Amino acid sequence: MAAVEVRTPERTLVQTDANGRTRERYVDATMTRAAREARIAWRLEHLAAWQHDLESLAHFDPDYPYDVAHEYDHDWTTDPDYGAEGVHFSEFEEDGVLIDGDSRPSRLQERMFDTAQDRIGDRALTEAYYVFVPQLVEHLELSTRQGSPVDRVKPDLLVMPTEADLQEAHNRDPDRTTQLDDPVPELVLEVLSKTTVARDLDDKRRLYEALGVLEYLVYDLGGKRWADSPRELLMWRLEGGVYHRMDPDLDLSQPNALAYRSEVFGTHIRFLPDSREDAEEFRRLPAERRPQPRFQWWDATESRWHDRESDEWDRIAQETRQAERIDQAVATLREFLDMMLSPAVLDLIETTWRRDGLPPNHLRQIKAVLRMPSEWRSLLMPDEPDDAGSPNHTPAAGPT
């Protein structure tokens, strides 16, 4: 019996709600709890053969603590911490039903990283291993099913104390042993999946507490902790060497978007669900296929929440409003001063306004030019140098 096998899933129909609606789901008899426990028992008795099968995989990593409790195939695994390129994470229920792939966590990681980078700079990292010292492994009794020490995790987001610490982690010699005085993350954020709940809320929480990670956050996209668990952000902060569950700030929270004060971010943070979820076209979709929420930080100066996508939309909207305002100003300029200034001068003013923005009180200034055409430059282009070589420096006609 090999550790890596070619399996043909059996397709079946499973009733999914009280209204009798059904949808196709895949059931793999080799992935039931009983079948997996049988394979685990075989692997424990044939570790050398199992190791040989692992080494045949193109993505095999000799430093990774492979666990007999998980499956490692050519392009998928049931190990949530295995981050080999091209290998996706798959979850199965006890009866071997493949849990619908939820792509939101991976897409959410990008948003989390963008928001963290915009707020605190190049101290954030996602989709990367964090390796800790053997002494901690022994203290917390962290090991694979076969008893091998587990000395690494792959958080969805971590924040290091300084950019230099992050750079050192990138450049570290792979043969260098982790030291007790190596810098640890200041913040870790994990996005739950159905099969990692116990590990994220128990094992990893104990690990990060022992490491001395200042803040630990866990996000449930909904239905991960239990069947109807609410979409919720949870936060712990290290106080006196022990994690304490933090209460959200009710003044900045919404029922579906709890806000917490983060010392690492220096402000409040939250996950905001996508407003499009209320649209009929998205309500019909399974939760796993709906838009992912946005990870945001609070700007007390501007009294608004920030994330990269929202900021970009705000920038585009602001530029659109400014362009419309300039269009209206140019139309007014040409309507009132068409007989006062030459076409070349009007074109110059329009080009300058579109490039540099409108001068203050531009409507009042246009009216002033009606009385003093020769002062058009100082009134309508106050920041431009008085260049005698500019087109049609003098007005087309004097005041009547």
mmCIF file of C-alpha atoms in Angstrom, residues 157-296:
data_model
loop_
_atom_site.group_PDB
_atom_site.id
_atom_site.type_symbol
_atom_site.label_atom_id
_atom_site.label_comp_id
_atom_site.label_asym_id
_atom_site.label_seq_id
_atom_site.Cartn_x
_atom_site.Cartn_y
_atom_site.Cartn_z
ATOM 1 C CA LEU A 157 -0.219 36.745 7.739
ATOM 2 C CA LEU A 158 2.615 37.608 10.093
ATOM 3 C CA VAL A 159 4.157 40.943 11.043
ATOM 4 C CA MET A 160 7.785 41.137 12.157
ATOM 5 C CA PRO A 161 9.093 43.785 14.593
ATOM 6 C CA THR A 162 11.188 45.556 11.924
ATOM 7 C CA GLU A 163 11.814 45.421 8.201
ATOM 8 C CA ALA A 164 15.370 44.298 8.968
ATOM 9 C CA ASP A 165 14.006 41.226 10.775
ATOM 10 C CA LEU A 166 11.916 40.359 7.757
ATOM 11 C CA GLN A 167 14.848 40.864 5.408
ATOM 12 C CA GLU A 168 17.005 38.635 7.597
ATOM 13 C CA ALA A 169 14.381 35.907 7.400
ATOM 14 C CA HIS A 170 14.408 36.165 3.595
ATOM 15 C CA ASN A 171 18.205 35.959 3.401
ATOM 16 C CA ARG A 172 18.742 33.351 6.122
ATOM 17 C CA ASP A 173 21.070 30.458 5.368
ATOM 18 C CA PRO A 174 18.856 27.344 5.064
ATOM 19 C CA ASP A 175 21.454 25.365 7.025
ATOM 20 C CA ARG A 176 21.398 27.837 9.923
ATOM 21 C CA THR A 177 19.680 26.519 13.057
ATOM 22 C CA THR A 178 16.985 28.700 14.584
ATOM 23 C CA GLN A 179 18.185 30.408 17.779
ATOM 24 C CA LEU A 180 16.348 31.303 20.988
ATOM 25 C CA ASP A 181 17.066 34.998 20.513
ATOM 26 C CA ASP A 182 15.783 35.143 16.914
ATOM 27 C CA PRO A 183 13.060 37.786 16.475
ATOM 28 C CA VAL A 184 9.501 36.489 16.649
ATOM 29 C CA PRO A 185 6.492 37.980 14.877
ATOM 30 C CA GLU A 186 4.599 40.740 16.644
ATOM 31 C CA LEU A 187 1.293 39.713 15.087
ATOM 32 C CA VAL A 188 -0.114 36.584 13.460
ATOM 33 C CA LEU A 189 -3.456 36.314 11.661
ATOM 34 C CA GLU A 190 -4.990 32.974 10.667
ATOM 35 C CA VAL A 191 -8.059 32.417 8.441
ATOM 36 C CA LEU A 192 -9.971 29.336 9.590
ATOM 37 C CA SER A 193 -10.912 26.366 7.441
ATOM 38 C CA LYS A 194 -13.238 23.590 8.613
ATOM 39 C CA THR A 195 -10.449 21.098 9.279
ATOM 40 C CA THR A 196 -8.004 23.529 10.956
ATOM 41 C CA VAL A 197 -10.297 25.007 13.607
ATOM 42 C CA ALA A 198 -8.985 22.965 16.538
ATOM 43 C CA ARG A 199 -5.381 23.480 15.472
ATOM 44 C CA ASP A 200 -5.724 27.241 14.960
ATOM 45 C CA LEU A 201 -7.691 27.861 18.156
ATOM 46 C CA ASP A 202 -5.685 25.501 20.367
ATOM 47 C CA ASP A 203 -2.272 24.308 19.150
ATOM 48 C CA LYS A 204 -1.293 27.434 17.269
ATOM 49 C CA ARG A 205 -2.667 29.715 19.960
ATOM 50 C CA ARG A 206 -0.505 27.931 22.540
ATOM 51 C CA LEU A 207 2.449 28.097 20.174
ATOM 52 C CA TYR A 208 2.185 31.823 19.502
ATOM 53 C CA GLU A 209 1.624 32.496 23.186
ATOM 54 C CA ALA A 210 4.795 30.562 24.076
ATOM 55 C CA LEU A 211 6.741 32.318 21.313
ATOM 56 C CA GLY A 212 5.715 35.699 22.699
ATOM 57 C CA VAL A 213 3.683 36.897 19.705
ATOM 58 C CA LEU A 214 2.026 40.094 20.962
ATOM 59 C CA GLU A 215 -1.268 39.752 19.079
ATOM 60 C CA TYR A 216 -3.004 36.700 17.628
ATOM 61 C CA LEU A 217 -6.083 37.043 15.420
ATOM 62 C CA VAL A 218 -8.341 34.384 13.921
ATOM 63 C CA TYR A 219 -10.998 35.032 11.294
ATOM 64 C CA ASP A 220 -14.012 32.817 10.680
ATOM 65 C CA LEU A 221 -15.489 33.437 7.219
ATOM 66 C CA GLY A 222 -18.709 31.898 8.511
ATOM 67 C CA GLY A 223 -19.599 28.268 9.154
ATOM 68 C CA LYS A 224 -16.039 27.200 9.954
ATOM 69 C CA ARG A 225 -16.073 26.739 13.772
ATOM 70 C CA TRP A 226 -19.448 24.995 13.600
ATOM 71 C CA ALA A 227 -22.198 24.618 11.005
ATOM 72 C CA ASP A 228 -23.742 28.055 11.530
ATOM 73 C CA SER A 229 -20.879 29.887 13.208
ATOM 74 C CA PRO A 230 -21.097 33.620 12.457
ATOM 75 C CA ARG A 231 -18.592 35.507 10.373
ATOM 76 C CA GLU A 232 -16.360 36.844 13.117
ATOM 77 C CA LEU A 233 -12.887 38.153 13.937
ATOM 78 C CA LEU A 234 -11.361 36.966 17.226
ATOM 79 C CA MET A 235 -8.330 38.535 18.896
ATOM 80 C CA TRP A 236 -5.948 37.662 21.723
ATOM 81 C CA ARG A 237 -3.244 39.942 23.188
ATOM 82 C CA LEU A 238 -0.242 38.863 25.232
ATOM 83 C CA GLU A 239 -0.359 40.324 28.748
ATOM 84 C CA GLY A 240 2.032 39.029 31.396
ATOM 85 C CA GLY A 241 3.084 36.195 29.113
ATOM 86 C CA VAL A 242 -0.495 34.929 28.775
ATOM 87 C CA TYR A 243 -3.051 35.447 25.993
ATOM 88 C CA HIS A 244 -6.211 37.315 26.944
ATOM 89 C CA ARG A 245 -9.254 37.384 24.677
ATOM 90 C CA MET A 246 -9.910 40.976 23.627
ATOM 91 C CA ASP A 247 -13.293 42.656 23.359
ATOM 92 C CA PRO A 248 -14.150 44.533 20.149
ATOM 93 C CA ASP A 249 -14.540 48.308 20.156
ATOM 94 C CA LEU A 250 -18.302 48.690 19.918
ATOM 95 C CA ASP A 251 -18.072 52.318 18.766
ATOM 96 C CA LEU A 252 -16.314 51.272 15.540
ATOM 97 C CA SER A 253 -17.870 47.819 15.135
ATOM 98 C CA GLN A 254 -20.771 46.641 13.029
ATOM 99 C CA PRO A 255 -22.703 43.395 13.662
ATOM 100 C CA ASN A 256 -20.820 41.630 10.861
ATOM 101 C CA ALA A 257 -17.563 43.616 11.113
ATOM 102 C CA LEU A 258 -16.061 43.668 14.606
ATOM 103 C CA ALA A 259 -13.259 46.200 15.082
ATOM 104 C CA TYR A 260 -10.315 45.686 17.444
ATOM 105 C CA ARG A 261 -7.586 48.041 18.564
ATOM 106 C CA SER A 262 -4.228 46.616 17.437
ATOM 107 C CA GLU A 263 -1.053 47.860 19.097
ATOM 108 C CA VAL A 264 0.988 46.454 16.208
ATOM 109 C CA PHE A 265 -1.016 48.354 13.566
ATOM 110 C CA GLY A 266 -1.307 51.391 15.850
ATOM 111 C CA THR A 267 -5.026 51.681 15.090
ATOM 112 C CA HIS A 268 -8.202 49.614 14.795
ATOM 113 C CA ILE A 269 -8.516 46.804 12.248
ATOM 114 C CA ARG A 270 -11.483 44.818 10.921
ATOM 115 C CA PHE A 271 -12.817 42.597 8.119
ATOM 116 C CA LEU A 272 -15.663 44.180 6.155
ATOM 117 C CA PRO A 273 -17.910 41.822 4.131
ATOM 118 C CA ASP A 274 -18.378 42.719 0.478
ATOM 119 C CA SER A 275 -21.622 44.670 0.010
ATOM 120 C CA ARG A 276 -22.330 42.755 -3.211
ATOM 121 C CA GLU A 277 -23.215 39.682 -1.158
ATOM 122 C CA ASP A 278 -26.693 41.181 -0.699
ATOM 123 C CA ALA A 279 -27.279 41.116 -4.450
ATOM 124 C CA GLU A 280 -29.530 38.310 -5.693
ATOM 125 C CA GLU A 281 -26.882 36.936 -8.051
ATOM 126 C CA PHE A 282 -24.499 36.337 -5.147
ATOM 127 C CA ARG A 283 -27.065 35.136 -2.602
ATOM 128 C CA ARG A 284 -27.764 32.169 -4.870
ATOM 129 C CA LEU A 285 -24.106 31.102 -4.764
ATOM 130 C CA PRO A 286 -22.550 28.889 -2.053
ATOM 131 C CA ALA A 287 -20.709 30.952 0.551
ATOM 132 C CA GLU A 288 -17.369 29.635 -0.737
ATOM 133 C CA ARG A 289 -17.940 31.308 -4.131
ATOM 134 C CA ARG A 290 -19.056 34.703 -2.865
ATOM 135 C CA PRO A 291 -16.769 37.767 -2.786
ATOM 136 C CA GLN A 292 -14.225 37.775 0.016
ATOM 137 C CA PRO A 293 -14.288 40.521 2.672
ATOM 138 C CA ARG A 294 -11.831 43.395 2.918
ATOM 139 C CA PHE A 295 -9.191 43.727 5.628
ATOM 140 C CA GLN A 296 -9.135 47.383 6.726
#
